[in-house]
């Protein structure tokens, strides 16, 4: 291989950052965390509580659990205020009104139509029930004169079928758009095979081979690509439970309309019967899912059955994240938070924030700053106590002033060597005057007031209080460091 070819084969490739820790991010800073934890410990918190408080609040440049929990609550509130559950019913009504209008137009302009047939058709349209569900059922055997009206009516049946399937199988609504009779028959076969497989599981006689055979025949309907029946059950039960919660959240009138129209899905009750059978199997195999919950929605944007089920899945994700981020249950830790759900609901930035908090907690433990005692409680190590003592001593040294000593401070004092700096005299100052600066100030003031060199040579320069400056001297303080051990019974009772 030539040198040029070898050079090309070693060429680097660059792409967008996708996931995981940021390789360019600086290492976690433990000093801020330790200082915050130390302050809480000195205020009376246990080390365990102090660490949890820091993770909850975050740092100066680090968002904490409280911020993530606030964003979760905001998104949940936004979903509830944005949507309503009328989407599918409104779409059906729109298609029905359009079909009836087109049919009336055709009846009016078709001169070849028998007058008796025209009158019967108009009578049928005039006496349609006000309920869209009842009207769709009433028109099931109607002989449409307008091809456009017939097409719109058939679209209602197709829409209902796709929406009902989309409730249980995400993406099915779009996948079956413009579907043929063969496509619908394939879906019916899939549902029949799926129900058979789930009923085998209930009897305890299913095998992995049964699942593999099912996926070989119908795997295109399951983009999650589960590896076994349990994974498939978990995915389907979660979505089916969300669909049931959506149904529970509807008004009684909405539920009745939907149940009546469901029998017209794909033009026959067969689909709804198969889905009812599927829901029963899923509830039996996954009774722990939330099948009875409800969340009323009164927003302005209507959502269909499929999209609405997705919204209720999002709400379930957000409720679980809120509990995980609260860390209020026994044995909770940051590993409990579902990173995939957090990224899905709040974006990749939120999952990066949580990873950083987990790295910070791990770094605190690995660095020997905190450790678990034999009783499981978190404690500060001697190393942490020394670092905490240094920080506290530094704070004391920066703020105290007192007798002469050899400790440097940032304040000017009344003893020690002259620092070379001067300041305007104030009442009570005992420092020596800086004669040069004082006379200079007086000369500058006199010239500014209109005085001349001749007048100053003749009359001299008169000093005023504002002209006087004094020389600053170093401030020296003295401190005493004492270690106090509280051996009272209350300390032992609190585990400190």
CSV table of C-alpha atoms in Angstrom, one decimal:
chain,number,residue,atom,x,y,z
A,1,UNK,CA,0.0,0.0,0.0
A,2,UNK,CA,1.4,3.4,-0.9
A,3,UNK,CA,2.1,6.1,1.7
A,4,UNK,CA,-0.8,8.2,0.3
A,5,UNK,CA,-3.3,5.2,0.6
A,6,UNK,CA,-2.1,4.5,4.2
A,7,UNK,CA,-2.7,8.1,5.0
A,8,UNK,CA,-6.2,8.0,3.6
A,9,UNK,CA,-7.1,4.8,5.4
A,10,UNK,CA,-6.3,6.5,8.7
A,11,UNK,CA,-8.4,9.6,8.0
A,12,UNK,CA,-10.6,10.7,10.9
A,13,UNK,CA,-14.3,11.0,10.7
A,14,UNK,CA,-16.4,13.5,12.6
A,15,UNK,CA,-20.1,13.5,13.3
A,16,UNK,CA,-22.7,15.1,15.5
A,17,UNK,CA,-22.7,14.3,19.3
A,18,UNK,CA,-25.5,11.8,19.9
A,19,UNK,CA,-25.6,10.6,23.5
A,20,UNK,CA,-23.7,9.9,26.6
A,21,UNK,CA,-21.4,12.1,28.7
A,22,UNK,CA,-20.0,15.2,27.0
A,23,UNK,CA,-16.3,14.3,26.3
A,24,UNK,CA,-15.5,18.1,26.3
A,25,UNK,CA,-17.2,18.8,29.6
A,26,UNK,CA,-14.9,19.8,32.5
A,27,UNK,CA,-14.6,17.3,35.4
A,28,UNK,CA,-17.2,17.7,38.1
A,29,UNK,CA,-16.2,20.3,40.8
A,30,UNK,CA,-16.4,18.8,44.2
A,31,UNK,CA,-15.4,21.9,46.1
A,32,UNK,CA,-18.8,23.7,45.7
A,33,UNK,CA,-20.7,20.5,46.6
A,34,UNK,CA,-18.6,19.9,49.7
A,35,UNK,CA,-18.9,23.5,50.8
A,36,UNK,CA,-22.7,23.4,50.4
A,37,UNK,CA,-22.9,20.0,52.2
A,38,UNK,CA,-20.7,21.3,55.0
A,39,UNK,CA,-22.8,24.3,55.5
A,40,UNK,CA,-25.9,22.2,55.9
A,41,UNK,CA,-24.1,19.8,58.2
A,42,UNK,CA,-23.0,22.7,60.4
A,43,UNK,CA,-26.6,23.9,60.4
A,44,UNK,CA,-27.7,20.6,61.9
A,45,UNK,CA,-28.5,18.4,58.9
A,46,UNK,CA,-27.3,14.8,58.7
A,47,UNK,CA,-24.7,14.2,55.9
A,48,UNK,CA,-27.2,12.1,54.1
A,49,UNK,CA,-29.8,14.8,54.2
A,50,UNK,CA,-27.2,17.5,53.3
A,51,UNK,CA,-26.2,15.5,50.2
A,52,UNK,CA,-29.8,15.0,49.1
A,53,UNK,CA,-30.4,18.8,49.6
A,54,UNK,CA,-27.5,19.6,47.3
A,55,UNK,CA,-28.7,17.3,44.6
A,56,UNK,CA,-32.1,18.8,44.9
A,57,UNK,CA,-31.0,22.4,44.7
A,58,UNK,CA,-28.0,22.0,42.4
A,59,UNK,CA,-25.1,24.3,42.2
A,60,UNK,CA,-24.2,27.7,40.6
A,61,UNK,CA,-23.9,26.2,37.1
A,62,UNK,CA,-25.7,22.9,37.7
A,63,UNK,CA,-29.4,22.4,37.6
A,64,UNK,CA,-30.7,20.2,40.4
A,65,UNK,CA,-33.6,17.7,40.8
A,66,UNK,CA,-36.0,20.5,41.8
A,67,UNK,CA,-35.5,22.2,38.4
A,68,UNK,CA,-36.1,19.0,36.5
A,69,UNK,CA,-39.2,18.3,38.6
A,70,UNK,CA,-40.5,21.8,37.9
A,71,UNK,CA,-40.1,21.3,34.2
A,72,UNK,CA,-41.9,17.9,34.4
A,73,UNK,CA,-44.8,19.6,36.2
A,74,UNK,CA,-44.9,22.4,33.7
A,75,UNK,CA,-45.1,20.0,30.7
A,76,UNK,CA,-47.9,18.0,32.4
A,77,UNK,CA,-49.9,21.1,33.0
A,78,UNK,CA,-49.3,22.2,29.4
A,79,UNK,CA,-50.6,18.9,28.0
A,80,UNK,CA,-53.7,19.1,30.1
A,81,UNK,CA,-54.5,22.7,29.2
A,82,UNK,CA,-53.7,22.2,25.5
A,83,UNK,CA,-55.8,19.2,24.4
A,84,UNK,CA,-59.3,17.9,24.5
A,85,UNK,CA,-60.7,14.5,23.6
A,86,UNK,CA,-63.1,15.5,20.8
A,87,UNK,CA,-60.6,15.0,17.9
A,88,UNK,CA,-61.9,11.8,16.4
A,89,UNK,CA,-65.6,12.7,17.0
A,90,UNK,CA,-65.0,16.1,15.4
A,91,UNK,CA,-63.3,14.6,12.4
A,92,UNK,CA,-66.1,12.0,11.9
A,93,UNK,CA,-68.7,14.8,12.1
A,94,UNK,CA,-66.8,16.9,9.5
A,95,UNK,CA,-66.6,13.9,7.1
A,96,UNK,CA,-70.3,13.1,7.7
A,97,UNK,CA,-71.4,16.7,7.1
A,98,UNK,CA,-69.4,16.8,3.9
A,99,UNK,CA,-70.8,13.6,2.6
A,100,UNK,CA,-74.4,14.7,3.3
A,101,UNK,CA,-73.8,18.0,1.6
A,102,UNK,CA,-72.3,16.4,-1.5
A,103,UNK,CA,-75.2,14.0,-1.6
A,104,UNK,CA,-77.8,16.8,-1.5
A,105,UNK,CA,-76.0,18.6,-4.3
A,106,UNK,CA,-76.1,15.5,-6.4
A,107,UNK,CA,-79.8,14.9,-5.8
A,108,UNK,CA,-80.6,18.4,-6.8
A,109,UNK,CA,-78.7,18.4,-10.1
A,110,UNK,CA,-79.4,14.7,-11.2
A,111,UNK,CA,-82.3,15.2,-13.7
A,112,UNK,CA,-82.3,11.6,-14.7
A,113,UNK,CA,-83.0,10.4,-11.1
A,114,UNK,CA,-86.6,9.1,-10.5
A,115,UNK,CA,-88.6,11.6,-8.5
A,116,UNK,CA,-89.7,9.0,-6.1
A,117,UNK,CA,-86.1,7.9,-5.4
A,118,UNK,CA,-85.1,11.5,-5.0
A,119,UNK,CA,-87.8,12.2,-2.5
A,120,UNK,CA,-87.0,9.1,-0.5
A,121,UNK,CA,-83.3,10.0,-0.4
A,122,UNK,CA,-84.0,13.5,0.6
A,123,UNK,CA,-86.4,12.3,3.3
A,124,UNK,CA,-83.6,10.0,4.6
A,125,UNK,CA,-81.1,12.8,4.8
A,126,UNK,CA,-83.6,15.2,6.4
A,127,UNK,CA,-84.4,12.7,9.2
A,128,UNK,CA,-80.9,11.7,10.1
A,129,UNK,CA,-80.4,11.6,13.9
A,130,UNK,CA,-78.5,14.5,15.4
A,131,UNK,CA,-75.9,12.2,16.9
A,132,UNK,CA,-73.0,11.5,14.5
A,133,UNK,CA,-72.7,7.9,15.7
A,134,UNK,CA,-76.4,7.2,15.1
A,135,UNK,CA,-76.3,9.0,11.7
A,136,UNK,CA,-73.3,6.9,10.6
A,137,UNK,CA,-75.2,3.8,11.6
A,138,UNK,CA,-78.4,5.0,9.8
A,139,UNK,CA,-76.5,5.6,6.6
A,140,UNK,CA,-74.8,2.1,6.6
A,141,UNK,CA,-77.2,0.7,3.9
A,142,UNK,CA,-77.9,4.0,2.1
A,143,UNK,CA,-77.5,3.9,-1.7
A,144,UNK,CA,-75.3,7.0,-2.4
A,145,UNK,CA,-75.9,8.8,-5.6
A,146,UNK,CA,-72.7,11.0,-5.3
A,147,UNK,CA,-69.4,9.1,-5.6
A,148,UNK,CA,-67.7,11.9,-3.6
A,149,UNK,CA,-70.2,11.5,-0.8
A,150,UNK,CA,-69.8,7.7,-0.9
A,151,UNK,CA,-66.0,8.1,-0.6
A,152,UNK,CA,-66.3,10.5,2.3
A,153,UNK,CA,-68.6,8.1,4.1
A,154,UNK,CA,-66.2,5.2,3.5
A,155,UNK,CA,-63.4,7.3,4.9
A,156,UNK,CA,-65.4,7.5,8.2
A,157,UNK,CA,-65.2,3.7,8.5
A,158,UNK,CA,-61.6,3.7,7.5
A,159,UNK,CA,-60.7,6.5,10.0
A,160,UNK,CA,-62.5,4.7,12.9
A,161,UNK,CA,-60.6,1.5,12.1
A,162,UNK,CA,-57.2,3.1,11.9
A,163,UNK,CA,-57.8,5.2,15.0
A,164,UNK,CA,-58.9,2.2,17.1
A,165,UNK,CA,-55.8,0.3,15.9
A,166,UNK,CA,-53.6,3.3,16.6
A,167,UNK,CA,-54.7,3.2,20.2
A,168,UNK,CA,-53.2,-0.2,20.7
A,169,UNK,CA,-50.4,-0.1,18.0
A,170,UNK,CA,-48.6,3.2,17.7
A,171,UNK,CA,-48.2,4.4,14.1
A,172,UNK,CA,-50.9,2.1,12.7
A,173,UNK,CA,-53.1,5.0,11.7
A,174,UNK,CA,-50.6,6.3,9.2
A,175,UNK,CA,-49.4,2.8,8.2
A,176,UNK,CA,-52.9,1.8,7.1
A,177,UNK,CA,-53.8,5.0,5.2
A,178,UNK,CA,-55.1,4.0,1.8
A,179,UNK,CA,-55.0,0.4,2.9
A,180,UNK,CA,-56.5,-2.3,0.7
A,181,UNK,CA,-58.9,-5.1,1.8
A,182,UNK,CA,-55.9,-7.4,1.8
A,183,UNK,CA,-54.1,-5.1,4.3
A,184,UNK,CA,-57.2,-5.1,6.6
A,185,UNK,CA,-57.5,-8.8,6.4
A,186,UNK,CA,-53.8,-9.1,7.4
A,187,UNK,CA,-54.5,-7.0,10.4
A,188,UNK,CA,-57.4,-9.2,11.4
A,189,UNK,CA,-55.2,-12.3,11.1
A,190,UNK,CA,-52.5,-10.6,13.2
A,191,UNK,CA,-55.1,-9.8,16.0
A,192,UNK,CA,-56.4,-13.3,15.9
A,193,UNK,CA,-52.9,-14.8,16.2
A,194,UNK,CA,-51.9,-12.3,18.9
A,195,UNK,CA,-55.0,-13.1,21.0
A,196,UNK,CA,-54.3,-16.8,20.6
A,197,UNK,CA,-50.7,-16.3,21.8
A,198,UNK,CA,-51.8,-14.3,24.8
A,199,UNK,CA,-54.4,-16.9,25.7
A,200,UNK,CA,-51.7,-19.6,25.6
A,201,UNK,CA,-49.7,-17.5,28.1
A,202,UNK,CA,-52.7,-17.3,30.4
A,203,UNK,CA,-52.9,-21.1,30.3
A,204,UNK,CA,-49.1,-21.4,30.8
A,205,UNK,CA,-48.5,-23.4,27.7
A,206,UNK,CA,-46.8,-20.8,25.5
A,207,UNK,CA,-43.2,-21.2,24.3
A,208,UNK,CA,-40.5,-19.0,22.9
A,209,UNK,CA,-41.0,-20.8,19.6
A,210,UNK,CA,-44.6,-19.7,19.6
A,211,UNK,CA,-43.5,-16.1,20.0
A,212,UNK,CA,-40.8,-16.4,17.3
A,213,UNK,CA,-43.3,-17.8,14.8
A,214,UNK,CA,-45.7,-15.0,15.6
A,215,UNK,CA,-43.0,-12.3,15.0
A,216,UNK,CA,-41.9,-14.0,11.8
A,217,UNK,CA,-45.5,-13.6,10.4
A,218,UNK,CA,-46.4,-10.2,11.9
A,219,UNK,CA,-43.2,-8.5,13.0
A,220,UNK,CA,-43.8,-5.5,10.7
A,221,UNK,CA,-46.6,-4.3,13.0
A,222,UNK,CA,-44.2,-4.1,16.0
A,223,UNK,CA,-41.4,-1.5,15.4
A,224,UNK,CA,-40.2,-2.0,19.0
A,225,UNK,CA,-38.9,-5.4,17.9
A,226,UNK,CA,-39.4,-7.2,21.3
A,227,UNK,CA,-37.3,-10.2,21.9
A,228,UNK,CA,-39.8,-12.2,23.9
A,229,UNK,CA,-43.5,-12.2,24.9
A,230,UNK,CA,-42.9,-10.4,28.1
A,231,UNK,CA,-41.4,-7.4,26.4
A,232,UNK,CA,-44.3,-7.4,23.9
A,233,UNK,CA,-46.8,-7.6,26.8
A,234,UNK,CA,-45.2,-4.7,28.7
A,235,UNK,CA,-45.3,-2.4,25.6
A,236,UNK,CA,-48.8,-3.3,24.6
A,237,UNK,CA,-50.3,-3.2,28.1
A,238,UNK,CA,-48.9,0.2,28.7
A,239,UNK,CA,-50.5,1.6,25.6
A,240,UNK,CA,-53.7,-0.3,26.0
A,241,UNK,CA,-54.0,1.0,29.6
A,242,UNK,CA,-53.4,4.6,28.3
A,243,UNK,CA,-56.2,4.1,25.8
A,244,UNK,CA,-58.5,2.9,28.6
A,245,UNK,CA,-57.6,6.0,30.7
A,246,UNK,CA,-58.4,8.2,27.8
A,247,UNK,CA,-61.8,6.5,27.5
A,248,UNK,CA,-62.3,6.9,31.3
A,249,UNK,CA,-61.5,10.7,30.9
A,250,UNK,CA,-64.3,11.3,28.3
A,251,UNK,CA,-67.7,12.5,29.2
A,252,UNK,CA,-70.5,9.9,29.3
A,253,UNK,CA,-71.8,11.4,26.0
A,254,UNK,CA,-68.4,11.1,24.3
A,255,UNK,CA,-68.0,7.5,25.4
A,256,UNK,CA,-71.4,6.6,24.2
A,257,UNK,CA,-70.8,8.2,20.8
A,258,UNK,CA,-67.5,6.4,20.4
A,259,UNK,CA,-68.8,3.0,21.4
A,260,UNK,CA,-71.6,3.3,18.9
A,261,UNK,CA,-69.3,4.3,16.1
A,262,UNK,CA,-66.7,1.6,16.9
A,263,UNK,CA,-69.0,-1.0,15.4
A,264,UNK,CA,-68.6,0.7,12.0
A,265,UNK,CA,-64.8,0.5,12.1
A,266,UNK,CA,-63.7,-0.9,8.7
A,267,UNK,CA,-67.4,-1.5,8.0
A,268,UNK,CA,-68.0,-4.4,10.4
A,269,UNK,CA,-67.9,-5.2,14.1
A,270,UNK,CA,-65.2,-7.8,13.6
A,271,UNK,CA,-62.3,-5.3,14.4
A,272,UNK,CA,-63.9,-4.0,17.6
A,273,UNK,CA,-64.6,-7.6,18.8
A,274,UNK,CA,-60.9,-8.5,18.3
A,275,UNK,CA,-59.7,-5.4,20.1
A,276,UNK,CA,-62.1,-6.0,23.0
A,277,UNK,CA,-60.7,-9.5,23.3
A,278,UNK,CA,-57.2,-8.2,23.2
A,279,UNK,CA,-57.9,-5.6,25.9
A,280,UNK,CA,-59.3,-8.3,28.1
A,281,UNK,CA,-56.2,-10.5,27.6
A,282,UNK,CA,-53.9,-7.6,28.4
A,283,UNK,CA,-55.8,-6.6,31.6
A,284,UNK,CA,-55.6,-10.2,32.8
A,285,UNK,CA,-51.9,-10.6,32.1
A,286,UNK,CA,-50.9,-7.1,33.3
A,287,UNK,CA,-53.3,-6.2,36.1
A,288,UNK,CA,-50.7,-3.9,37.7
A,289,UNK,CA,-51.1,-1.2,35.0
A,290,UNK,CA,-53.4,1.8,35.7
A,291,UNK,CA,-56.6,0.7,34.0
A,292,UNK,CA,-58.9,2.8,36.1
A,293,UNK,CA,-57.3,6.2,36.1
A,294,UNK,CA,-58.6,9.3,34.4
A,295,UNK,CA,-57.4,12.9,33.6
A,296,UNK,CA,-60.0,15.4,32.4
A,297,UNK,CA,-58.8,17.7,29.6
A,298,UNK,CA,-60.4,20.9,28.5
A,299,UNK,CA,-58.0,22.5,26.1
A,300,UNK,CA,-58.7,23.9,22.7
A,301,UNK,CA,-56.8,21.4,20.5
A,302,UNK,CA,-58.7,18.2,19.8
A,303,UNK,CA,-56.7,14.9,19.5
A,304,UNK,CA,-57.8,11.7,17.9
A,305,UNK,CA,-57.9,8.3,19.6
A,306,UNK,CA,-54.3,7.4,18.6
A,307,UNK,CA,-52.7,10.7,19.4
A,308,UNK,CA,-54.7,11.0,22.6
A,309,UNK,CA,-53.5,7.6,23.7
A,310,UNK,CA,-49.9,9.0,23.1
A,311,UNK,CA,-50.7,12.0,25.3
A,312,UNK,CA,-51.9,9.7,28.1
A,313,UNK,CA,-48.7,7.7,27.8
A,314,UNK,CA,-46.8,11.0,28.1
A,315,UNK,CA,-48.8,11.9,31.2
A,316,UNK,CA,-47.9,8.5,32.7
A,317,UNK,CA,-44.2,9.1,31.9
A,318,UNK,CA,-44.4,12.5,33.6
A,319,UNK,CA,-46.2,11.2,36.7
A,320,UNK,CA,-43.5,8.5,37.1
A,321,UNK,CA,-40.7,11.0,36.5
A,322,UNK,CA,-42.2,13.3,39.1
A,323,UNK,CA,-42.1,10.5,41.7
A,324,UNK,CA,-38.6,9.5,40.8
A,325,UNK,CA,-37.2,13.0,40.9
A,326,UNK,CA,-38.8,13.7,44.2
A,327,UNK,CA,-36.7,10.9,45.8
A,328,UNK,CA,-39.1,10.8,48.7
A,329,UNK,CA,-39.6,7.1,49.1
A,330,UNK,CA,-37.4,4.7,51.1
A,331,UNK,CA,-34.3,3.5,49.3
A,332,UNK,CA,-34.6,6.0,46.5
A,333,UNK,CA,-31.5,7.0,44.5
A,334,UNK,CA,-30.7,8.7,41.2
A,335,UNK,CA,-30.5,5.4,39.4
A,336,UNK,CA,-34.2,5.1,39.8
A,337,UNK,CA,-34.8,7.9,37.3
A,338,UNK,CA,-35.7,6.7,33.8
A,339,UNK,CA,-33.2,8.5,31.6
A,340,UNK,CA,-35.0,7.4,28.4
A,341,UNK,CA,-38.3,8.8,29.6
A,342,UNK,CA,-36.6,12.0,30.9
A,343,UNK,CA,-34.9,12.6,27.5
A,344,UNK,CA,-38.2,11.8,25.7
A,345,UNK,CA,-40.2,14.2,27.7
A,346,UNK,CA,-37.7,17.1,28.4
A,347,UNK,CA,-35.0,16.6,25.8
A,348,UNK,CA,-31.4,15.4,25.8
A,349,UNK,CA,-30.3,18.4,27.9
A,350,UNK,CA,-32.3,17.2,30.8
A,351,UNK,CA,-30.8,13.7,30.7
A,352,UNK,CA,-27.3,15.3,30.6
A,353,UNK,CA,-28.1,17.3,33.7
A,354,UNK,CA,-29.2,14.2,35.5
A,355,UNK,CA,-26.1,12.3,34.4
A,356,UNK,CA,-23.9,15.1,35.8
A,357,UNK,CA,-25.7,14.9,39.1
A,358,UNK,CA,-25.1,11.1,39.2
A,359,UNK,CA,-21.5,11.6,38.3
A,360,UNK,CA,-21.2,14.2,41.1
A,361,UNK,CA,-22.8,11.9,43.7
A,362,UNK,CA,-20.5,9.1,42.6
A,363,UNK,CA,-17.4,11.3,42.6
A,364,UNK,CA,-18.2,12.4,46.2
A,365,UNK,CA,-18.5,8.8,47.3
A,366,UNK,CA,-15.4,7.6,45.4
A,367,UNK,CA,-13.2,10.5,46.5
A,368,UNK,CA,-13.5,9.5,50.1
A,369,UNK,CA,-15.5,12.6,51.1
A,370,UNK,CA,-18.5,10.6,52.3
A,371,UNK,CA,-19.0,7.0,53.2
A,372,UNK,CA,-21.7,4.6,54.4
A,373,UNK,CA,-21.5,3.5,58.0
A,374,UNK,CA,-22.3,0.1,59.3
A,375,UNK,CA,-25.8,1.2,59.9
A,376,UNK,CA,-26.2,2.3,56.3
A,377,UNK,CA,-26.2,6.0,57.2
A,378,UNK,CA,-24.1,8.4,55.1
A,379,UNK,CA,-21.3,10.1,57.0
A,380,UNK,CA,-18.5,12.7,56.3
A,381,UNK,CA,-15.1,11.1,56.4
A,382,UNK,CA,-12.1,12.6,58.3
A,383,UNK,CA,-10.8,13.9,55.0
A,384,UNK,CA,-14.1,15.8,54.4
A,385,UNK,CA,-13.9,17.2,57.9
A,386,UNK,CA,-10.4,18.5,57.3
A,387,UNK,CA,-11.5,20.2,54.1
A,388,UNK,CA,-14.6,21.6,55.8
A,389,UNK,CA,-12.4,22.9,58.6
A,390,UNK,CA,-10.1,24.7,56.2
A,391,UNK,CA,-13.0,26.3,54.4
A,392,UNK,CA,-14.6,27.5,57.7
A,393,UNK,CA,-11.2,28.8,59.0
A,394,UNK,CA,-10.7,30.7,55.7
A,395,UNK,CA,-14.1,32.3,56.1
A,396,UNK,CA,-13.3,33.3,59.7
A,397,UNK,CA,-9.9,34.7,58.8
A,398,UNK,CA,-11.5,36.9,56.1
A,399,UNK,CA,-14.1,38.4,58.4
A,400,UNK,CA,-12.5,38.8,61.9
A,401,UNK,CA,-10.6,41.8,63.2
A,402,UNK,CA,-9.2,42.3,66.8
A,403,UNK,CA,-6.0,42.6,68.6
A,404,UNK,CA,-2.6,42.9,66.9
A,405,UNK,CA,-1.5,39.6,65.4
A,406,UNK,CA,0.2,38.2,62.4
A,407,UNK,CA,-2.8,37.0,60.4
A,408,UNK,CA,-3.3,38.8,57.0
A,409,UNK,CA,-6.7,40.3,56.4
A,410,UNK,CA,-8.2,42.4,53.6
A,411,UNK,CA,-9.0,45.4,55.9
A,412,UNK,CA,-6.9,48.4,56.8
A,413,UNK,CA,-6.2,48.8,60.6
A,414,UNK,CA,-4.7,51.0,63.2
A,415,UNK,CA,-1.5,49.2,63.9
A,416,UNK,CA,1.5,47.8,62.1
A,417,UNK,CA,3.6,49.0,59.2
A,418,UNK,CA,2.3,51.7,56.8
A,419,UNK,CA,0.7,50.2,53.7
A,420,UNK,CA,1.5,53.1,51.4
A,421,UNK,CA,-2.1,53.8,50.7
A,422,UNK,CA,-4.0,56.9,51.8
A,423,UNK,CA,-7.7,57.8,52.3
A,424,UNK,CA,-9.8,60.8,53.2
A,425,UNK,CA,-9.8,61.6,56.9
A,426,UNK,CA,-12.9,60.6,58.8
A,427,UNK,CA,-14.0,61.6,62.3
A,428,UNK,CA,-12.3,59.3,64.8
A,429,UNK,CA,-9.3,58.4,62.6
A,430,UNK,CA,-6.0,58.4,64.6
A,431,UNK,CA,-3.6,57.6,61.7
A,432,UNK,CA,-0.9,60.1,60.8
A,433,UNK,CA,-1.7,62.7,58.2
A,434,UNK,CA,-0.2,62.3,54.7
A,435,UNK,CA,1.2,65.9,54.4
A,436,UNK,CA,2.0,65.7,50.7
A,437,UNK,CA,-1.4,64.5,49.7
A,438,UNK,CA,-3.2,67.0,52.1
A,439,UNK,CA,-1.3,70.0,50.8
A,440,UNK,CA,-1.7,68.9,47.2
A,441,UNK,CA,-5.5,68.6,47.7
A,442,UNK,CA,-5.6,72.1,49.2
A,443,UNK,CA,-3.6,73.6,46.2
A,444,UNK,CA,-5.8,71.8,43.7
A,445,UNK,CA,-9.0,73.0,45.4
A,446,UNK,CA,-7.7,76.6,45.7
A,447,UNK,CA,-6.8,76.7,42.0
A,448,UNK,CA,-10.2,75.3,41.2
A,449,UNK,CA,-11.9,78.0,43.1
A,450,UNK,CA,-10.0,80.7,41.1
A,451,UNK,CA,-6.9,81.2,43.1
A,452,UNK,CA,-3.5,82.0,41.5
A,453,UNK,CA,0.1,81.3,42.3
A,454,UNK,CA,0.7,84.9,43.2
A,455,UNK,CA,-2.2,85.0,45.7
A,456,UNK,CA,-1.1,81.7,47.2
A,457,UNK,CA,2.5,83.0,47.5
A,458,UNK,CA,1.1,86.2,49.2
A,459,UNK,CA,-1.6,84.7,51.4
A,460,UNK,CA,-0.6,81.1,51.7
A,461,UNK,CA,-2.8,78.0,51.3
A,462,UNK,CA,-5.6,77.5,53.7
A,463,UNK,CA,-6.5,73.9,54.6
A,464,UNK,CA,-10.0,72.6,54.9
A,465,UNK,CA,-11.2,69.3,56.5
A,466,UNK,CA,-11.9,67.8,53.1
A,467,UNK,CA,-8.3,68.2,52.0
A,468,UNK,CA,-6.9,66.0,54.8
A,469,UNK,CA,-5.8,62.5,53.9
A,470,UNK,CA,-4.4,60.0,56.4
A,471,UNK,CA,-1.9,57.2,55.9
A,472,UNK,CA,-3.3,53.6,56.1
A,473,UNK,CA,-1.5,51.0,58.2
A,474,UNK,CA,-1.8,47.2,58.1
A,475,UNK,CA,-4.5,45.5,60.1
A,476,UNK,CA,-3.4,42.5,62.1
A,477,UNK,CA,-5.7,40.1,63.8
A,478,UNK,CA,-5.4,37.2,66.2
A,479,UNK,CA,-7.4,34.0,66.1
A,480,UNK,CA,-7.7,31.0,68.2
A,481,UNK,CA,-8.8,27.6,66.7
A,482,UNK,CA,-10.6,25.2,69.1
A,483,UNK,CA,-12.0,21.8,68.5
A,484,UNK,CA,-15.3,21.3,70.5
A,485,UNK,CA,-16.8,17.8,70.9
A,486,UNK,CA,-20.5,17.7,71.9
A,487,UNK,CA,-21.0,14.5,73.9
A,488,UNK,CA,-24.6,15.2,74.9
A,489,UNK,CA,-27.2,12.4,74.7
A,490,UNK,CA,-29.1,14.3,72.0
A,491,UNK,CA,-26.2,14.0,69.6
A,492,UNK,CA,-26.1,10.3,70.0
A,493,UNK,CA,-29.8,10.0,69.5
A,494,UNK,CA,-29.5,12.0,66.3
A,495,UNK,CA,-26.7,9.8,65.0
A,496,UNK,CA,-24.3,12.7,64.8
